[in-house]
Coordinates of C-alpha atoms (C1' of nucleotides) in Angstrom, one line a residue:
Chain S
M1 CA 0.0 0.0 0.0
A2 CA 1.1 3.5 -0.8
S3 CA 1.2 5.9 2.1
V4 CA -2.4 7.1 2.8
P5 CA -3.0 10.8 2.8
P6 CA -4.7 12.2 5.9
A7 CA -8.5 12.2 5.6
N8 CA -10.0 15.4 4.7
P9 CA -13.4 16.4 5.9
I10 CA -14.7 17.0 2.4
L11 CA -13.3 18.1 -0.9
G12 CA -14.8 19.5 -4.0
V13 CA -15.6 17.6 -7.1
A14 CA -12.4 18.5 -8.9
D15 CA -10.2 17.5 -6.0
V16 CA -11.6 13.9 -6.0
C17 CA -12.6 13.0 -9.5
D18 CA -9.4 13.2 -11.5
G19 CA -9.8 9.9 -13.2
Q20 CA -12.5 7.6 -14.6
F21 CA -12.6 5.4 -11.5
V22 CA -13.6 6.4 -8.1
A23 CA -13.5 4.0 -5.3
L24 CA -16.2 4.2 -2.7
A25 CA -16.5 2.8 0.8
M26 CA -19.5 3.9 2.7
V27 CA -21.2 3.5 6.0
T28 CA -24.1 5.2 7.4
E29 CA -22.8 6.8 10.5
V30 CA -19.5 8.0 9.5
G31 CA -19.7 9.0 5.9
A32 CA -17.8 7.9 2.8
G33 CA -14.3 7.0 1.8
L34 CA -13.3 7.9 -1.8
A35 CA -10.2 7.1 -3.6
T36 CA -8.8 7.9 -7.1
A37 CA -5.6 7.0 -8.7
T38 CA -3.8 9.8 -6.9
G39 CA -5.3 9.9 -3.4
A40 CA -7.9 9.1 -0.9
V41 CA -10.3 11.3 1.0
A42 CA -13.1 10.8 3.4
S43 CA -16.1 12.9 4.1
S44 CA -17.1 13.4 7.7
S45 CA -20.9 12.8 7.7
W46 CA -23.5 10.7 5.9
D47 CA -25.3 13.7 4.5
R48 CA -22.1 15.2 3.1
A49 CA -21.1 11.9 1.7
V50 CA -24.4 11.5 -0.1
A51 CA -24.0 15.1 -1.4
M52 CA -20.5 14.4 -2.6
V53 CA -21.5 11.3 -4.4
T54 CA -24.5 13.0 -6.0
D55 CA -22.4 16.0 -7.2
L56 CA -19.8 13.7 -8.6
E57 CA -22.4 11.6 -10.4
R58 CA -24.1 14.5 -11.9
E59 CA -20.9 16.3 -13.0
R60 CA -18.5 13.5 -13.9
R61 CA -20.4 10.2 -14.1
P62 CA -17.4 8.2 -12.8
R63 CA -17.2 4.5 -12.6
W64 CA -17.9 3.9 -9.0
V65 CA -15.9 1.1 -7.5
V66 CA -17.5 -0.8 -4.7
W67 CA -16.6 -3.9 -2.9
S68 CA -20.1 -5.4 -3.3
N69 CA -23.6 -4.3 -4.0
E70 CA -24.1 -3.6 -0.3
T71 CA -22.7 -0.2 -1.0
T72 CA -24.8 0.3 -4.1
Q73 CA -27.8 -0.7 -2.0
T74 CA -27.0 1.8 0.7
L75 CA -26.8 4.4 -2.0
A76 CA -30.1 3.4 -3.7
R77 CA -31.8 3.6 -0.3
A78 CA -30.6 7.2 -0.1
G79 CA -32.1 7.8 -3.5
V80 CA -28.8 7.9 -5.4
R81 CA -28.8 6.0 -8.6
V82 CA -25.4 5.7 -10.2
A83 CA -24.9 5.0 -13.9
R84 CA -21.5 3.2 -13.9
C85 CA -20.0 0.8 -11.5
W86 CA -17.2 -1.6 -10.9
D87 CA -18.4 -4.2 -8.5
I88 CA -15.3 -6.0 -7.2
A89 CA -17.3 -9.0 -6.0
A90 CA -19.1 -9.4 -9.3
V91 CA -15.9 -9.2 -11.3
H92 CA -14.3 -11.6 -8.8
R93 CA -17.1 -14.2 -9.5
L94 CA -16.6 -13.7 -13.2
L95 CA -12.8 -14.2 -13.0
F96 CA -12.8 -17.0 -10.5
G97 CA -16.2 -18.5 -10.3
G98 CA -17.8 -19.7 -7.1
W99 CA -19.9 -17.7 -4.7
K100 CA -17.6 -16.3 -1.9
A101 CA -16.3 -12.9 -3.1
G102 CA -15.5 -11.0 0.0
A103 CA -12.5 -8.6 0.1
D104 CA -10.3 -11.3 1.7
V105 CA -11.1 -13.8 -0.9
A106 CA -10.7 -11.4 -3.9
W107 CA -7.4 -10.2 -2.5
A108 CA -6.1 -13.8 -1.9
R109 CA -7.0 -15.0 -5.4
L110 CA -5.6 -12.0 -7.1
H111 CA -2.3 -12.7 -5.3
D112 CA -2.4 -16.4 -6.2
M113 CA -2.7 -17.3 -2.5
D114 CA -4.6 -20.3 -1.1
V115 CA -8.1 -19.3 -0.2
E116 CA -8.1 -22.1 2.4
G117 CA -5.3 -20.2 4.2
I118 CA -7.1 -17.0 4.8
P119 CA -6.7 -16.1 8.4
V120 CA -9.8 -16.0 10.4
D121 CA -10.5 -13.5 13.1
A122 CA -10.7 -14.5 16.7
P123 CA -14.1 -14.0 18.4
V124 CA -14.7 -10.4 19.1
N125 CA -14.3 -9.3 22.6
L126 CA -13.0 -6.3 24.5
F127 CA -9.4 -7.5 24.2
T128 CA -9.3 -8.3 20.6
H129 CA -11.1 -5.1 19.9
A130 CA -8.4 -3.0 21.6
E131 CA -5.8 -5.0 19.8
H132 CA -7.3 -4.3 16.4
D133 CA -7.4 -0.6 17.0
E134 CA -3.7 -0.7 17.7
A135 CA -2.9 -3.0 14.8
G136 CA -5.3 -1.3 12.5
G137 CA -2.5 0.6 10.6
A138 CA -2.0 -1.6 7.6
P139 CA -4.7 -3.7 5.9
V140 CA -2.3 -6.3 4.7
G141 CA -0.6 -8.6 7.2
A142 CA 2.9 -10.0 7.1
D143 CA 1.6 -13.2 5.5
G144 CA 0.3 -11.3 2.6
Y145 CA -3.4 -11.8 3.4
L146 CA -5.8 -9.1 4.3
R147 CA -5.8 -8.8 8.1
P148 CA -8.9 -10.4 9.5
S149 CA -9.3 -7.5 11.9
W150 CA -9.7 -5.2 8.8
V151 CA -12.1 -7.5 7.0
S152 CA -14.4 -8.1 9.9
G153 CA -13.8 -4.8 11.7
G154 CA -16.1 -2.9 9.2
W155 CA -15.2 -0.5 6.6
G156 CA -15.7 2.7 8.2
S157 CA -15.1 2.8 11.9
T158 CA -13.1 6.0 11.2
P159 CA -12.8 8.3 8.2
E160 CA -9.2 7.3 7.9
R161 CA -10.0 3.7 7.7
M162 CA -12.7 4.3 5.0
A163 CA -10.1 6.2 3.0
Q164 CA -7.7 3.3 3.2
W165 CA -10.4 0.8 2.2
A166 CA -11.2 3.0 -0.8
Q167 CA -7.5 3.1 -1.8
L168 CA -7.3 -0.6 -1.3
A169 CA -10.3 -1.1 -3.6
M170 CA -8.5 0.9 -6.3
E171 CA -5.5 -1.5 -6.0
V172 CA -7.8 -4.5 -6.3
V173 CA -9.5 -3.0 -9.4
S174 CA -6.1 -2.6 -11.0
L175 CA -5.2 -6.2 -10.3
Q176 CA -8.6 -7.4 -11.6
Q177 CA -8.0 -5.4 -14.8
Q178 CA -4.7 -7.0 -15.3
R179 CA -6.3 -10.4 -15.0
L180 CA -9.1 -9.5 -17.5
A181 CA -6.4 -8.1 -19.9
A182 CA -4.5 -11.4 -19.7
S183 CA -7.6 -13.5 -20.6
E184 CA -8.2 -15.0 -24.0
Q185 CA -10.8 -12.3 -25.0
P186 CA -9.7 -9.3 -23.1
T187 CA -12.1 -6.8 -24.7
R188 CA -15.1 -9.0 -24.4
V189 CA -14.4 -10.1 -20.8
A190 CA -13.8 -6.4 -19.8
A191 CA -17.2 -5.7 -21.3
T192 CA -18.7 -8.4 -19.2
A193 CA -17.1 -7.1 -16.1
R194 CA -18.8 -3.8 -16.7
S195 CA -22.2 -5.3 -17.6
E196 CA -22.2 -7.6 -14.6
S197 CA -21.3 -4.7 -12.4
A198 CA -24.2 -2.7 -13.7
A199 CA -26.4 -5.7 -13.1
E200 CA -25.4 -5.6 -9.5
V201 CA -26.5 -2.1 -9.3
L202 CA -29.8 -3.2 -10.9
C203 CA -30.1 -5.9 -8.3
A204 CA -29.5 -3.4 -5.5
E205 CA -32.3 -1.3 -6.9
L206 CA -34.6 -4.2 -7.3
S207 CA -34.0 -5.1 -3.7
V208 CA -34.7 -1.6 -2.5
D209 CA -37.7 -0.9 -4.8
G210 CA -39.5 -4.1 -4.8
L211 CA -42.3 -5.4 -7.1
P212 CA -45.7 -3.7 -7.1
M213 CA -48.3 -6.0 -5.5
D214 CA -51.9 -5.5 -4.6
R215 CA -52.4 -6.7 -1.1
A216 CA -56.2 -7.2 -1.3
A217 CA -55.8 -9.1 -4.6
A218 CA -53.1 -11.3 -3.1
E219 CA -55.2 -12.0 0.0
S220 CA -58.2 -13.0 -2.1
I221 CA -56.0 -15.4 -4.1
I222 CA -54.6 -16.9 -1.0
A223 CA -58.1 -17.2 0.5
R224 CA -59.3 -19.0 -2.6
F225 CA -56.7 -21.8 -2.1
A226 CA -56.1 -21.9 1.6
G227 CA -59.2 -20.2 3.2
P228 CA -59.5 -16.9 5.1
R229 CA -56.8 -15.6 7.2
P230 CA -56.8 -17.5 10.5
R231 CA -57.0 -15.1 13.5
T232 CA -55.7 -17.6 16.1
E233 CA -53.5 -20.6 16.1
A234 CA -56.5 -22.7 16.9
E235 CA -58.3 -21.4 13.8
A236 CA -55.2 -22.3 11.7
D237 CA -55.2 -25.8 13.1
E238 CA -58.8 -26.2 12.3
L239 CA -58.3 -25.1 8.7
R240 CA -55.4 -27.5 8.4
R241 CA -57.5 -30.3 9.8
R242 CA -60.3 -29.6 7.4
R243 CA -57.9 -29.5 4.4
D244 CA -56.4 -32.9 5.5
E245 CA -59.9 -34.3 6.0
Q246 CA -60.7 -33.7 2.3
V247 CA -58.0 -36.2 1.4
L248 CA -58.2 -38.6 4.3
R249 CA -61.9 -39.3 3.8
H250 CA -60.9 -41.1 0.6
A251 CA -58.6 -43.4 2.6
P252 CA -60.6 -44.2 5.8
E253 CA -58.9 -47.4 6.7
A254 CA -55.4 -45.9 6.4
G255 CA -55.5 -44.6 9.9
P256 CA -53.8 -41.4 11.0
V257 CA -51.7 -40.1 8.2
D258 CA -49.5 -37.0 8.1
L259 CA -49.9 -35.7 4.6
R260 CA -46.8 -33.6 5.0
S261 CA -44.7 -36.7 5.4
P262 CA -44.0 -38.2 1.9
A263 CA -43.2 -41.5 3.5
Q264 CA -46.6 -41.7 5.2
V265 CA -48.3 -40.6 2.0
K266 CA -46.5 -43.3 0.1
T267 CA -47.6 -46.0 2.6
M268 CA -51.1 -44.7 2.5
L269 CA -51.2 -44.9 -1.3
A270 CA -49.8 -48.4 -1.1
R271 CA -52.6 -49.5 1.2
M272 CA -55.1 -48.3 -1.3
G273 CA -53.3 -50.4 -4.0
I274 CA -51.4 -47.5 -5.5
D275 CA -47.7 -48.5 -5.6
L276 CA -45.3 -45.7 -6.5
P277 CA -41.6 -45.2 -6.2
D278 CA -42.2 -41.7 -4.7
T279 CA -45.2 -39.4 -4.4
R280 CA -44.1 -36.6 -6.7
A281 CA -46.8 -34.7 -8.4
W282 CA -46.0 -35.7 -11.9
R283 CA -46.3 -39.3 -10.9
L284 CA -49.6 -38.7 -9.2
R285 CA -50.8 -36.7 -12.3
E286 CA -50.3 -39.8 -14.4
L287 CA -52.9 -41.6 -12.2
Q288 CA -55.2 -38.6 -12.2
S289 CA -58.9 -39.4 -12.2
T290 CA -58.2 -43.1 -11.6
H291 CA -58.8 -42.8 -7.9
P292 CA -60.4 -39.9 -6.0
L293 CA -57.6 -40.1 -3.4
V294 CA -55.1 -39.1 -6.0
D295 CA -57.1 -36.1 -7.2
A296 CA -57.7 -35.0 -3.6
L297 CA -54.0 -35.3 -2.8
L298 CA -53.1 -33.2 -5.8
E299 CA -55.6 -30.5 -4.8
W300 CA -54.3 -30.7 -1.2
R301 CA -50.7 -30.2 -2.4
K302 CA -51.6 -27.1 -4.3
A303 CA -53.5 -25.6 -1.3
E304 CA -50.8 -26.6 1.1
R305 CA -48.1 -24.9 -1.1
I306 CA -50.0 -21.6 -1.0
A307 CA -50.8 -21.9 2.7
T308 CA -47.3 -22.6 3.8
T309 CA -44.9 -21.0 1.3
Y310 CA -47.0 -18.2 -0.4
G311 CA -49.6 -17.6 2.3
Y312 CA -50.4 -14.8 4.7
A313 CA -47.1 -15.2 6.5
W314 CA -45.3 -14.7 3.1
L315 CA -47.2 -11.5 2.5
D316 CA -46.7 -10.3 6.0
E317 CA -43.0 -10.8 5.8
H318 CA -42.2 -9.5 2.3
L319 CA -45.0 -7.2 1.2
G320 CA -44.4 -3.7 2.5
D321 CA -47.0 -1.0 3.5
D322 CA -46.2 0.7 0.3
G323 CA -47.5 -2.3 -1.7
R324 CA -44.0 -3.5 -2.8
L325 CA -42.9 -7.1 -2.5
R326 CA -39.2 -7.1 -1.6
G327 CA -36.6 -9.8 -1.7
A328 CA -32.8 -9.9 -1.9
W329 CA -31.4 -9.9 -5.4
T330 CA -28.0 -11.2 -6.5
G331 CA -26.5 -10.6 -9.9
S332 CA -25.1 -14.1 -10.4
D333 CA -25.6 -17.4 -8.8
G334 CA -22.7 -19.7 -7.9
A335 CA -23.0 -21.7 -11.1
A336 CA -23.6 -20.3 -14.6
G337 CA -24.3 -16.8 -13.5
R338 CA -28.0 -16.3 -13.6
M339 CA -29.7 -13.7 -11.4
T340 CA -31.3 -15.0 -8.2
A341 CA -34.0 -13.5 -5.9
S342 CA -35.3 -14.5 -2.6
A343 CA -38.8 -14.1 -1.1
G344 CA -40.2 -16.3 -3.8
L345 CA -39.8 -13.7 -6.5
H346 CA -38.5 -16.2 -9.0
N347 CA -40.9 -19.1 -8.2
M348 CA -44.2 -17.4 -7.3
P349 CA -47.0 -19.7 -8.4
A350 CA -48.5 -18.5 -11.6
D351 CA -51.9 -17.9 -9.9
M352 CA -50.3 -15.2 -7.8
R353 CA -49.4 -13.1 -10.9
A354 CA -52.9 -11.8 -10.8
A355 CA -51.9 -9.8 -7.7
V356 CA -49.0 -8.1 -9.5
V357 CA -50.8 -4.9 -10.3
A358 CA -49.3 -1.7 -11.7
E359 CA -49.7 1.4 -9.5
P360 CA -52.4 4.0 -10.3
G361 CA -51.5 5.8 -13.5
H362 CA -48.9 3.2 -14.3
V363 CA -48.6 0.1 -16.5
F364 CA -46.3 -2.8 -16.8
V365 CA -44.3 -3.2 -20.0
R366 CA -43.4 -6.9 -20.1
A367 CA -41.1 -8.5 -22.5
D368 CA -39.6 -11.9 -22.8
L369 CA -36.8 -13.2 -25.1
G370 CA -38.1 -15.8 -27.6
Q371 CA -36.1 -19.0 -27.7
I372 CA -33.1 -17.4 -26.1
E373 CA -31.0 -20.4 -25.5
P374 CA -30.8 -21.9 -29.1
R375 CA -30.2 -18.4 -30.4
V376 CA -27.5 -17.8 -27.9
L377 CA -26.0 -21.2 -28.9
A378 CA -25.9 -20.0 -32.5
A379 CA -24.1 -16.8 -31.4
V380 CA -21.5 -18.3 -29.1
S381 CA -20.6 -21.3 -31.3
G382 CA -20.5 -19.2 -34.4
D383 CA -22.5 -21.8 -36.4
P384 CA -23.5 -20.1 -39.7
A385 CA -26.3 -22.6 -40.4
L386 CA -27.8 -22.3 -36.9
A387 CA -27.5 -18.5 -37.2
R388 CA -29.5 -18.6 -40.4
A389 CA -32.2 -20.5 -38.6
T390 CA -32.4 -17.7 -36.1
L391 CA -33.7 -15.3 -38.8
E392 CA -37.1 -16.9 -38.4
D393 CA -39.5 -15.7 -35.7
D394 CA -39.9 -19.3 -34.7
M395 CA -36.5 -20.7 -35.1
Y396 CA -37.5 -24.3 -34.4
A397 CA -39.5 -24.1 -37.6
G398 CA -36.3 -23.2 -39.4
V399 CA -34.4 -26.0 -37.8
A400 CA -37.2 -28.4 -38.6
H401 CA -37.0 -27.5 -42.2
D402 CA -33.1 -28.0 -42.2
L403 CA -33.5 -31.3 -40.5
Q404 CA -36.5 -32.5 -42.6
V405 CA -38.4 -33.4 -39.4
D406 CA -41.5 -31.9 -37.8
R407 CA -41.2 -29.0 -35.5
P408 CA -41.8 -30.8 -32.2
T409 CA -39.0 -33.3 -33.1
A410 CA -36.7 -30.5 -34.1
K411 CA -37.4 -28.7 -30.8
V412 CA -36.8 -31.8 -28.6
A413 CA -33.6 -32.5 -30.5
V414 CA -32.1 -29.0 -30.1
L415 CA -33.1 -28.9 -26.4
G416 CA -31.8 -32.3 -25.9
A417 CA -28.5 -31.4 -27.4
M418 CA -28.1 -28.4 -25.3
Y419 CA -29.2 -30.1 -22.0
G420 CA -27.5 -33.4 -22.6
Q421 CA -30.7 -35.5 -22.8
T422 CA -29.6 -38.9 -24.3
T423 CA -32.8 -40.9 -24.0
G424 CA -36.0 -40.8 -25.9
H425 CA -36.6 -41.0 -29.6
G426 CA -34.3 -38.3 -30.7
A427 CA -31.5 -40.4 -32.0
R428 CA -32.3 -40.0 -35.6
A429 CA -32.9 -36.3 -35.2
L430 CA -29.6 -36.0 -33.3
R431 CA -27.7 -37.5 -36.1
R432 CA -29.2 -35.0 -38.5
L433 CA -28.5 -32.2 -36.0
Q434 CA -24.9 -33.1 -36.1
A435 CA -24.9 -33.0 -39.9
A436 CA -26.8 -29.8 -40.2
F437 CA -25.1 -27.7 -37.4
P438 CA -21.7 -29.3 -36.9
V439 CA -20.1 -26.2 -35.4
A440 CA -22.7 -25.8 -32.7
M441 CA -22.8 -29.4 -31.9
A442 CA -19.0 -29.5 -31.7
Y443 CA -19.2 -26.5 -29.3
L444 CA -21.6 -28.5 -27.0
D445 CA -19.5 -31.6 -27.3
R446 CA -16.4 -29.8 -26.2
A447 CA -18.2 -28.5 -23.2
D448 CA -19.5 -32.0 -22.4
V449 CA -16.1 -33.6 -22.6
A450 CA -14.5 -30.8 -20.5
G451 CA -17.2 -31.5 -17.9
Q452 CA -16.6 -35.2 -18.0
V453 CA -12.9 -34.8 -17.3
S454 CA -13.4 -32.0 -14.8
R455 CA -11.7 -29.4 -16.9
D456 CA -12.9 -25.8 -16.0
L457 CA -14.9 -23.9 -18.6
R458 CA -15.5 -20.4 -19.5
T459 CA -18.7 -18.9 -20.9
Y460 CA -18.7 -16.7 -24.0
G461 CA -18.5 -13.7 -21.8
G462 CA -15.6 -15.1 -19.8
R463 CA -17.2 -16.4 -16.7
L464 CA -15.3 -19.3 -15.1
I465 CA -17.3 -22.4 -14.7
P466 CA -15.3 -24.4 -12.2
M467 CA -15.5 -28.1 -12.8
G468 CA -13.4 -29.3 -9.8
W469 CA -16.3 -31.0 -8.2
T470 CA -15.4 -32.9 -5.0
N471 CA -15.5 -36.6 -6.0
V472 CA -17.6 -38.2 -3.3
N473 CA -17.8 -41.9 -2.8
E474 CA -17.8 -43.1 -6.3
V475 CA -17.8 -46.7 -5.1
T476 CA -18.6 -48.4 -8.4
E477 CA -17.5 -47.9 -12.0
R478 CA -21.2 -47.3 -12.9
E479 CA -21.5 -44.5 -10.4
A480 CA -18.3 -42.9 -11.6
R481 CA -19.6 -43.0 -15.2
A482 CA -23.0 -41.5 -14.1
R483 CA -21.2 -38.7 -12.4
A484 CA -19.0 -38.0 -15.4
A485 CA -22.1 -37.9 -17.6
A486 CA -23.7 -35.5 -15.1
R487 CA -20.7 -33.2 -15.2
G488 CA -20.9 -33.4 -19.1
R489 CA -24.6 -32.3 -19.0
Y490 CA -23.7 -29.6 -16.6
G491 CA -20.9 -28.3 -18.7
R492 CA -23.1 -28.2 -21.8
N493 CA -25.9 -26.5 -20.0
A494 CA -23.7 -24.0 -18.2
L495 CA -22.2 -22.6 -21.4
V496 CA -25.6 -22.0 -23.0
Q497 CA -27.5 -21.0 -19.8
G498 CA -24.5 -18.8 -18.7
A499 CA -24.2 -17.0 -22.0
A500 CA -28.0 -16.5 -22.1
A501 CA -27.7 -14.9 -18.6
E502 CA -25.0 -12.6 -19.8
L503 CA -27.0 -11.4 -22.8
F504 CA -30.1 -11.0 -20.6
K505 CA -28.1 -8.8 -18.1
V506 CA -26.8 -6.6 -20.9
W507 CA -30.3 -6.2 -22.1
A508 CA -31.7 -5.4 -18.6
V509 CA -29.0 -2.9 -17.8
T510 CA -29.4 -1.2 -21.2
V511 CA -33.1 -0.8 -20.5
R512 CA -32.3 0.5 -17.0
A513 CA -30.0 3.1 -18.6
R514 CA -32.1 4.2 -21.5
G515 CA -35.4 4.1 -19.6
A516 CA -34.3 6.2 -16.8
S517 CA -35.3 9.5 -18.5
L518 CA -38.8 8.1 -18.9
G519 CA -39.0 7.0 -15.3
A520 CA -39.1 3.4 -16.3
Q521 CA -38.3 1.1 -13.4
I522 CA -37.4 -2.5 -13.9
V523 CA -39.3 -4.3 -11.2
L524 CA -38.7 -8.0 -12.0
C525 CA -36.1 -10.0 -13.9
L526 CA -37.0 -13.6 -14.6
H527 CA -34.1 -15.2 -16.5
D528 CA -35.6 -14.3 -20.0
E529 CA -38.3 -11.9 -19.0
L530 CA -38.4 -8.2 -17.9
L531 CA -41.2 -6.5 -16.2
V532 CA -40.9 -2.7 -16.4
H533 CA -43.1 -0.3 -14.4
V534 CA -43.8 3.1 -15.9
A535 CA -46.3 5.9 -16.1
G536 CA -49.0 5.0 -18.6
E537 CA -48.3 7.9 -20.9
H538 CA -44.8 6.3 -21.7
S539 CA -46.0 2.8 -22.3
D540 CA -45.5 2.9 -26.1
A541 CA -42.2 4.5 -25.8
V542 CA -40.9 1.9 -23.3
A543 CA -42.3 -0.9 -25.4
A544 CA -40.3 0.4 -28.3
L545 CA -37.3 0.9 -26.0
L546 CA -37.3 -2.8 -25.0
D547 CA -36.9 -3.8 -28.6
Q548 CA -34.3 -1.1 -29.3
C549 CA -32.3 -2.1 -26.3
L550 CA -32.4 -5.8 -27.2
A551 CA -30.8 -4.8 -30.6
E552 CA -28.3 -2.7 -28.8
A553 CA -27.5 -5.3 -26.2
A554 CA -27.1 -8.1 -28.8
H555 CA -24.7 -5.9 -30.7
R556 CA -22.6 -5.0 -27.6
W557 CA -22.6 -8.6 -26.3
A558 CA -21.9 -10.4 -29.6
P559 CA -21.0 -8.0 -32.5
D560 CA -21.6 -10.7 -35.0
A561 CA -24.9 -9.5 -36.4
S562 CA -25.8 -12.8 -38.1
V563 CA -27.9 -14.1 -35.1
R564 CA -31.2 -12.6 -34.6
F565 CA -32.9 -12.1 -31.1
V566 CA -36.6 -11.5 -30.7
A567 CA -38.6 -10.2 -27.8
D568 CA -42.3 -10.5 -27.3
V569 CA -43.5 -7.2 -25.8
S570 CA -46.8 -6.3 -24.3
V571 CA -48.3 -3.6 -22.2
V572 CA -50.5 -4.8 -19.2
Q573 CA -52.1 -3.6 -16.0
V574 CA -51.7 -6.9 -14.3
W575 CA -48.9 -9.3 -14.8
S576 CA -51.3 -12.2 -15.4
E577 CA -52.8 -10.5 -18.4
A578 CA -49.6 -11.1 -20.3
K579 CA -49.9 -14.3 -22.3
S580 CA -46.9 -16.5 -22.3
Chain M
dG1 C1' -29.6 -27.4 16.5
dA2 C1' -27.6 -28.0 12.0
dT3 C1' -27.9 -30.6 7.7
dT4 C1' -30.0 -33.6 4.3
dT5 C1' -34.1 -35.2 1.8
dC6 C1' -38.3 -34.6 -0.5
dA7 C1' -41.3 -31.9 -2.8
dC8 C1' -42.6 -28.0 -5.9
dG9 C1' -42.8 -23.5 -7.8
dT10 C1' -40.2 -20.6 -11.7
dA11 C1' -37.0 -20.2 -16.0
Chain E
dC1 C1' -31.6 -40.5 -15.8
dG2 C1' -32.1 -32.1 -19.0
dT3 C1' -30.1 -27.8 -15.5
dA4 C1' -30.5 -24.0 -12.3
dC5 C1' -32.5 -21.5 -8.3
dG6 C1' -35.3 -20.7 -3.3
dT7 C1' -38.5 -22.4 0.0
dG8 C1' -40.6 -25.1 3.8
dA9 C1' -41.5 -29.4 6.3
dA10 C1' -40.0 -33.8 7.7
dA11 C1' -36.3 -36.8 8.4
dT12 C1' -31.8 -37.5 9.8
dC13 C1' -27.5 -36.5 11.8
dC14 C1' -24.7 -35.0 15.5

DNA sequence: GATTTCACGTA
DNA sequence: CGTACGTGAAATCC
């Protein structure tokens, strides 16, 4: 570390922003630490820190460097929406894969040090605290790792410390950029680093802003499935008992059965002469209307799902008084890099979409990417024949024509190739697929083989897909082969799904940027679907924008224009109105 | 009390 | 033996 200049109470814009990158470390009580290539400063209060960031954003639009989207979220809560960002955790995940991306992990990996050897802090007590304050001078210990006291001690116990954190962040960014520059596709991977960082900003805003939901509508949907809101625990018990009774009356001789226990349900079904390896819904559905017990059980499962997972407790916990449903968003999962959301935002039952209602005077502009994965495959593999098939609105029709098979067969064959499905009646179509699209199929095969031999992969955008799975108890040859095959499927799928996630995020952050002047707010991202909330008067403009942004995003992400991407766009008041 | 298994919703 | 996620309850482990 270079010597750290003394912290100043606050400086003007010109003093701080002499470069494109400005590192930011922020806490609520103390203020902000900022660093540029030449020096570090810290502001003395939260209000002044916010003012400083706001001024800098307005006048210079720097690329804000943050350790994680925690900082971006703090800013968003204060009403500050930044345009450009460098999210160290997001770039770390891109470079090194995996999930853990704290400052200590990022630092260790960038210095080629063993992550397992990262020193851990002793439990916090009065003595260790006192020690930290004395030893708090340098963030890097003698062993080369970040000192645990620094990492766990918070970013901003003092303005000086915040300034040091900001300067450290600048150093880390420079190391990350060196890594990106040394990669196989430096320009493309650097672009991914920026779009992934922007996606983290979007996630921070999604977490803060939430999804518009009509409480009364939601409650009536829940009531339809699970009954009225119970006022007491006894009432809840009674409702549960009555729900159970609707099933159990079809199996009177089975005795007391806990329907929530799959084992007991299996036994109950066996006694009624229904033998199943497990009691999953798709198995039950095959037997639908052969026995009233099966039908009642399926109904019960649906009601139980609403009552337990998406019931009144769910609303109470996640739906704010302002009619916004909030969950925690992350820009990339630990695997292929898709966005994730908690609070059930990504797996809400379709019935609940009727409660996702635009606010007065507003609408949702909803758009989803059509057949995103095969189109992405055409782009990342560079297969000219598959690229030609993407020119059709329905690309499976094009593939079917090329393969001389019907559309359902073509679709199953393409999906099977991407996901590694090897059974079924697709063998003939698969051979034709190999002949018609050899480049794309070879791309998938390479991913499959890499997975089988546990060789790490990188997505088109440069995300590392670690394949060093821990080999647990492969006792038999058969099991070892099965696991290798599973890794192969995983590899195939990760390259397609991961690249699709990258394109989707470029699209989303482009919409965020271009839609800001219209007040368009992205309120939900669903892997290939965007839900944008905007004042009704701008609905047409935003609908057009979603298409324009897709074209821009596709061009930025994969400049080869031979692959066509399509979006289905509609303007609705309620999410459930959207057909799809 | 923490972790794993089953089940099920979404893409 | 398509993949991924988050969730809740039961079962299991410690």
